[in-house]
Amino acid sequence: MNKVKRLEILTRLRDHEPHPTTELVFRSPFELLIAVLLSAQATDVSVNKATVGLFAEAPTPEAMLALGVDGVKQHIRTIGLFNTKAINVIKTCQLLVEKHQGCVPENREALEALPGVGRKTANVVLNTAFGWPTIAVDTHIFRVANRTKFAPGKNVDIVEQKLLSVVPAAFKVNCHHWFILHGRYTCIARKPRCGSCLIEDLCEYKDKTE
């Protein structure tokens, strides 16, 4: 995989989806933060189903605190690890109110200090809510980066750093959305849909499917 191939891959992904974004449904940085926190080991579809009612009742940290842990649980019972996530949601809201005037901080260190928020979640919030050129590496991006040889690495941290170093600045803001969508719908885990892949001729995966 070389610079010319990477540029062509990104160009094709951009031309196919010029304005990509997360498939999580949100109306504010706060709702995005909570949705991403809930999405760990869960699908975006399942999170969206749960947050429709949750955000209608509690669209702010203050309203979420009024619901309490049990109130949050009632809305997110269909999501995996809902007990732990409900506790983290309430603790996060407490910190947002106490330390950030009820606003989501545009700061990596402050975000990662919130319960249940790791580097990947912080990257998503900084990118999608605030337009930072961060790349949040989830399972889809990790698979696509390794399988195509675009930015291979043994763990998500290595892949993230490689992507940040090889993706041109003009593509950085949208890169992780393109890779997620590509991994979710084309370069799927068990049997990639190589026959309908728009970057098949550039991909360096050896065991391509029809």
mmCIF file of C-alpha atoms in Angstrom:
data_model
loop_
_atom_site.group_PDB
_atom_site.id
_atom_site.type_symbol
_atom_site.label_atom_id
_atom_site.label_comp_id
_atom_site.label_asym_id
_atom_site.label_seq_id
_atom_site.Cartn_x
_atom_site.Cartn_y
_atom_site.Cartn_z
ATOM 1 C CA MET A 1 0.000 0.000 0.000
ATOM 2 C CA ASN A 2 1.499 3.319 -1.045
ATOM 3 C CA LYS A 3 0.581 7.004 -0.947
ATOM 4 C CA VAL A 4 -0.996 6.978 -4.418
ATOM 5 C CA LYS A 5 -3.253 4.017 -3.585
ATOM 6 C CA ARG A 6 -4.323 5.518 -0.273
ATOM 7 C CA LEU A 7 -5.230 8.801 -1.941
ATOM 8 C CA GLU A 8 -7.311 7.016 -4.563
ATOM 9 C CA ILE A 9 -9.095 4.939 -1.903
ATOM 10 C CA LEU A 10 -9.996 8.040 0.074
ATOM 11 C CA THR A 11 -11.048 9.900 -3.057
ATOM 12 C CA ARG A 12 -13.419 7.124 -4.098
ATOM 13 C CA LEU A 13 -14.908 6.845 -0.609
ATOM 14 C CA ARG A 14 -15.388 10.614 -0.541
ATOM 15 C CA ASP A 15 -17.001 10.712 -3.982
ATOM 16 C CA HIS A 16 -19.352 7.892 -2.976
ATOM 17 C CA GLU A 17 -20.322 9.540 0.341
ATOM 18 C CA PRO A 18 -19.377 13.252 0.304
ATOM 19 C CA HIS A 19 -20.965 14.105 3.669
ATOM 20 C CA PRO A 20 -20.659 11.077 5.961
ATOM 21 C CA THR A 21 -21.637 11.153 9.612
ATOM 22 C CA THR A 22 -22.403 8.807 12.462
ATOM 23 C CA GLU A 23 -25.543 6.666 12.251
ATOM 24 C CA LEU A 24 -26.298 7.470 15.885
ATOM 25 C CA VAL A 25 -29.230 9.880 16.181
ATOM 26 C CA PHE A 26 -28.517 13.004 18.241
ATOM 27 C CA ARG A 27 -29.424 16.703 18.399
ATOM 28 C CA SER A 28 -26.633 18.086 20.577
ATOM 29 C CA PRO A 29 -23.093 17.295 21.746
ATOM 30 C CA PHE A 30 -24.608 16.010 24.996
ATOM 31 C CA GLU A 31 -26.908 13.549 23.233
ATOM 32 C CA LEU A 32 -24.013 12.417 21.033
ATOM 33 C CA LEU A 33 -21.823 11.820 24.089
ATOM 34 C CA ILE A 34 -24.496 9.717 25.798
ATOM 35 C CA ALA A 35 -25.277 7.783 22.596
ATOM 36 C CA VAL A 36 -21.618 6.927 22.031
ATOM 37 C CA LEU A 37 -21.215 5.935 25.679
ATOM 38 C CA LEU A 38 -24.184 3.577 25.291
ATOM 39 C CA SER A 39 -22.925 2.151 21.988
ATOM 40 C CA ALA A 40 -20.059 0.119 23.481
ATOM 41 C CA GLN A 41 -20.685 -3.535 22.548
ATOM 42 C CA ALA A 42 -24.043 -2.538 21.042
ATOM 43 C CA THR A 43 -25.254 -1.629 17.570
ATOM 44 C CA ASP A 44 -26.155 1.906 16.552
ATOM 45 C CA VAL A 45 -29.639 0.647 15.661
ATOM 46 C CA SER A 46 -30.236 -0.688 19.188
ATOM 47 C CA VAL A 47 -28.897 2.510 20.747
ATOM 48 C CA ASN A 48 -31.122 4.700 18.568
ATOM 49 C CA LYS A 49 -34.203 2.704 19.574
ATOM 50 C CA ALA A 50 -33.379 3.212 23.245
ATOM 51 C CA THR A 51 -32.412 6.873 23.073
ATOM 52 C CA VAL A 52 -35.573 8.047 21.285
ATOM 53 C CA GLY A 53 -37.485 7.916 24.545
ATOM 54 C CA LEU A 54 -34.508 8.721 26.753
ATOM 55 C CA PHE A 55 -33.610 11.952 24.960
ATOM 56 C CA ALA A 56 -37.262 13.000 24.678
ATOM 57 C CA GLU A 57 -37.477 12.877 28.467
ATOM 58 C CA ALA A 58 -33.915 13.953 29.303
ATOM 59 C CA PRO A 59 -32.167 16.063 26.636
ATOM 60 C CA THR A 60 -29.811 17.747 29.131
ATOM 61 C CA PRO A 61 -27.485 16.584 31.933
ATOM 62 C CA GLU A 62 -29.790 18.191 34.495
ATOM 63 C CA ALA A 63 -32.837 16.350 33.148
ATOM 64 C CA MET A 64 -30.878 13.097 33.030
ATOM 65 C CA LEU A 65 -29.881 13.515 36.678
ATOM 66 C CA ALA A 66 -33.545 14.020 37.552
ATOM 67 C CA LEU A 67 -34.294 10.627 35.985
ATOM 68 C CA GLY A 68 -31.701 8.914 38.156
ATOM 69 C CA VAL A 69 -30.052 5.563 37.547
ATOM 70 C CA ASP A 70 -33.310 3.602 37.692
ATOM 71 C CA GLY A 71 -35.020 6.005 35.303
ATOM 72 C CA VAL A 72 -32.191 5.693 32.786
ATOM 73 C CA LYS A 73 -32.274 1.897 33.109
ATOM 74 C CA GLN A 74 -35.943 1.832 32.135
ATOM 75 C CA HIS A 75 -35.052 3.368 28.776
ATOM 76 C CA ILE A 76 -31.887 1.363 27.986
ATOM 77 C CA ARG A 77 -32.774 -2.151 29.202
ATOM 78 C CA THR A 78 -32.533 -3.500 25.647
ATOM 79 C CA ILE A 79 -28.855 -2.468 25.388
ATOM 80 C CA GLY A 80 -26.041 -4.722 26.570
ATOM 81 C CA LEU A 81 -24.412 -3.854 29.921
ATOM 82 C CA PHE A 82 -27.290 -1.459 30.643
ATOM 83 C CA ASN A 83 -26.782 -1.546 34.434
ATOM 84 C CA THR A 84 -23.188 -0.330 34.266
ATOM 85 C CA LYS A 85 -23.981 2.111 31.469
ATOM 86 C CA ALA A 86 -26.844 3.688 33.422
ATOM 87 C CA ILE A 87 -24.525 4.289 36.367
ATOM 88 C CA ASN A 88 -21.879 5.814 34.078
ATOM 89 C CA VAL A 89 -24.458 8.052 32.394
ATOM 90 C CA ILE A 90 -25.538 9.504 35.733
ATOM 91 C CA LYS A 91 -21.958 9.924 36.983
ATOM 92 C CA THR A 92 -21.027 11.612 33.706
ATOM 93 C CA CYS A 93 -23.963 14.000 33.993
ATOM 94 C CA GLN A 94 -22.974 14.859 37.561
ATOM 95 C CA LEU A 95 -19.478 15.825 36.403
ATOM 96 C CA LEU A 96 -20.827 17.800 33.433
ATOM 97 C CA VAL A 97 -22.990 19.852 35.793
ATOM 98 C CA GLU A 98 -20.397 20.220 38.549
ATOM 99 C CA LYS A 99 -17.306 20.917 36.430
ATOM 100 C CA HIS A 100 -18.475 22.056 32.978
ATOM 101 C CA GLN A 101 -21.642 24.107 33.547
ATOM 102 C CA GLY A 102 -23.737 21.346 32.003
ATOM 103 C CA CYS A 103 -21.836 21.483 28.695
ATOM 104 C CA VAL A 104 -19.777 18.824 26.923
ATOM 105 C CA PRO A 105 -16.142 19.976 27.072
ATOM 106 C CA GLU A 106 -14.256 20.372 23.805
ATOM 107 C CA ASN A 107 -11.180 18.914 25.439
ATOM 108 C CA ARG A 108 -9.775 15.389 25.210
ATOM 109 C CA GLU A 109 -8.470 15.199 28.768
ATOM 110 C CA ALA A 110 -11.751 16.440 30.224
ATOM 111 C CA LEU A 111 -13.772 14.031 28.094
ATOM 112 C CA GLU A 112 -11.640 11.019 29.015
ATOM 113 C CA ALA A 113 -12.073 11.900 32.696
ATOM 114 C CA LEU A 114 -15.805 11.193 32.382
ATOM 115 C CA PRO A 115 -16.989 7.731 33.561
ATOM 116 C CA GLY A 116 -17.311 5.250 30.713
ATOM 117 C CA VAL A 117 -15.564 7.560 28.241
ATOM 118 C CA GLY A 118 -12.337 6.256 26.716
ATOM 119 C CA ARG A 119 -10.165 7.468 23.877
ATOM 120 C CA LYS A 120 -12.468 6.118 21.154
ATOM 121 C CA THR A 121 -15.552 7.838 22.581
ATOM 122 C CA ALA A 122 -13.626 11.078 23.054
ATOM 123 C CA ASN A 123 -12.435 10.895 19.452
ATOM 124 C CA VAL A 124 -15.996 10.451 18.169
ATOM 125 C CA VAL A 125 -17.294 13.404 20.182
ATOM 126 C CA LEU A 126 -14.404 15.685 19.233
ATOM 127 C CA ASN A 127 -14.784 14.743 15.574
ATOM 128 C CA THR A 128 -18.553 14.612 15.122
ATOM 129 C CA ALA A 129 -19.640 17.325 17.546
ATOM 130 C CA PHE A 130 -16.726 19.729 17.162
ATOM 131 C CA GLY A 131 -15.147 18.929 13.783
ATOM 132 C CA TRP A 132 -11.733 17.840 15.050
ATOM 133 C CA PRO A 133 -9.597 15.746 12.620
ATOM 134 C CA THR A 134 -9.585 12.751 14.962
ATOM 135 C CA ILE A 135 -9.939 9.118 13.908
ATOM 136 C CA ALA A 136 -11.853 6.864 16.291
ATOM 137 C CA VAL A 137 -10.791 3.272 15.645
ATOM 138 C CA ASP A 138 -13.575 0.766 16.317
ATOM 139 C CA THR A 139 -13.796 -2.861 15.194
ATOM 140 C CA HIS A 140 -14.885 -1.872 11.673
ATOM 141 C CA ILE A 141 -12.036 0.576 11.138
ATOM 142 C CA PHE A 142 -9.520 -1.826 12.674
ATOM 143 C CA ARG A 143 -10.651 -4.550 10.259
ATOM 144 C CA VAL A 144 -10.684 -2.331 7.156
ATOM 145 C CA ALA A 145 -7.297 -0.773 7.936
ATOM 146 C CA ASN A 146 -5.702 -4.198 8.402
ATOM 147 C CA ARG A 147 -7.510 -6.144 5.703
ATOM 148 C CA THR A 148 -6.872 -3.605 2.950
ATOM 149 C CA LYS A 149 -3.330 -2.965 4.294
ATOM 150 C CA PHE A 150 -4.204 0.758 4.335
ATOM 151 C CA ALA A 151 -2.822 1.112 7.881
ATOM 152 C CA PRO A 152 -2.126 -2.293 9.445
ATOM 153 C CA GLY A 153 -1.463 -2.622 13.152
ATOM 154 C CA LYS A 154 -1.725 -5.116 16.007
ATOM 155 C CA ASN A 155 -4.018 -2.958 18.140
ATOM 156 C CA VAL A 156 -6.346 0.027 17.824
ATOM 157 C CA ASP A 157 -3.778 2.507 19.136
ATOM 158 C CA ILE A 158 -1.228 1.540 16.480
ATOM 159 C CA VAL A 159 -3.870 1.694 13.740
ATOM 160 C CA GLU A 160 -5.045 5.103 14.938
ATOM 161 C CA GLN A 161 -1.526 6.539 14.892
ATOM 162 C CA LYS A 162 -0.838 5.060 11.442
ATOM 163 C CA LEU A 163 -4.060 6.485 10.042
ATOM 164 C CA LEU A 164 -3.289 9.899 11.484
ATOM 165 C CA SER A 165 0.135 9.795 9.842
ATOM 166 C CA VAL A 166 -0.901 8.585 6.362
ATOM 167 C CA VAL A 167 -4.322 10.217 5.836
ATOM 168 C CA PRO A 168 -3.964 13.652 4.185
ATOM 169 C CA ALA A 169 -5.353 16.597 6.159
ATOM 170 C CA ALA A 170 -8.183 17.167 3.666
ATOM 171 C CA PHE A 171 -9.594 13.703 4.425
ATOM 172 C CA LYS A 172 -8.980 13.422 8.187
ATOM 173 C CA VAL A 173 -12.280 14.786 9.485
ATOM 174 C CA ASN A 174 -14.382 12.281 7.519
ATOM 175 C CA CYS A 175 -11.985 9.325 7.333
ATOM 176 C CA HIS A 176 -13.335 7.330 10.255
ATOM 177 C CA HIS A 177 -16.929 7.704 9.049
ATOM 178 C CA TRP A 178 -15.992 6.372 5.594
ATOM 179 C CA PHE A 179 -14.123 3.420 7.072
ATOM 180 C CA ILE A 180 -16.927 2.583 9.504
ATOM 181 C CA LEU A 181 -19.543 2.607 6.752
ATOM 182 C CA HIS A 182 -17.280 0.568 4.483
ATOM 183 C CA GLY A 183 -16.667 -1.993 7.226
ATOM 184 C CA ARG A 184 -20.308 -2.131 8.260
ATOM 185 C CA TYR A 185 -21.818 -2.644 4.805
ATOM 186 C CA THR A 186 -19.113 -3.870 2.391
ATOM 187 C CA CYS A 187 -15.940 -5.065 4.094
ATOM 188 C CA ILE A 188 -17.918 -7.075 6.636
ATOM 189 C CA ALA A 189 -16.265 -9.415 9.126
ATOM 190 C CA ARG A 190 -17.120 -12.944 8.005
ATOM 191 C CA LYS A 191 -17.251 -12.649 4.233
ATOM 192 C CA PRO A 192 -16.366 -9.288 2.697
ATOM 193 C CA ARG A 193 -18.484 -8.255 -0.277
ATOM 194 C CA CYS A 194 -15.508 -7.768 -2.584
ATOM 195 C CA GLY A 195 -17.589 -8.103 -5.743
ATOM 196 C CA SER A 196 -19.488 -4.918 -4.925
ATOM 197 C CA CYS A 197 -16.557 -3.040 -3.374
ATOM 198 C CA LEU A 198 -15.641 0.282 -4.968
ATOM 199 C CA ILE A 199 -11.988 -0.052 -3.895
ATOM 200 C CA GLU A 200 -11.497 -3.757 -4.692
ATOM 201 C CA ASP A 201 -8.766 -3.104 -7.270
ATOM 202 C CA LEU A 202 -6.794 -1.029 -4.745
ATOM 203 C CA CYS A 203 -7.277 -3.316 -1.748
ATOM 204 C CA GLU A 204 -4.387 -5.667 -0.906
ATOM 205 C CA TYR A 205 -6.496 -8.358 0.803
ATOM 206 C CA LYS A 206 -5.319 -11.731 -0.528
ATOM 207 C CA ASP A 207 -8.487 -13.788 -0.017
ATOM 208 C CA LYS A 208 -11.002 -11.713 -1.943
ATOM 209 C CA THR A 209 -14.506 -13.080 -2.495
ATOM 210 C CA GLU A 210 -16.666 -12.944 -5.606
#
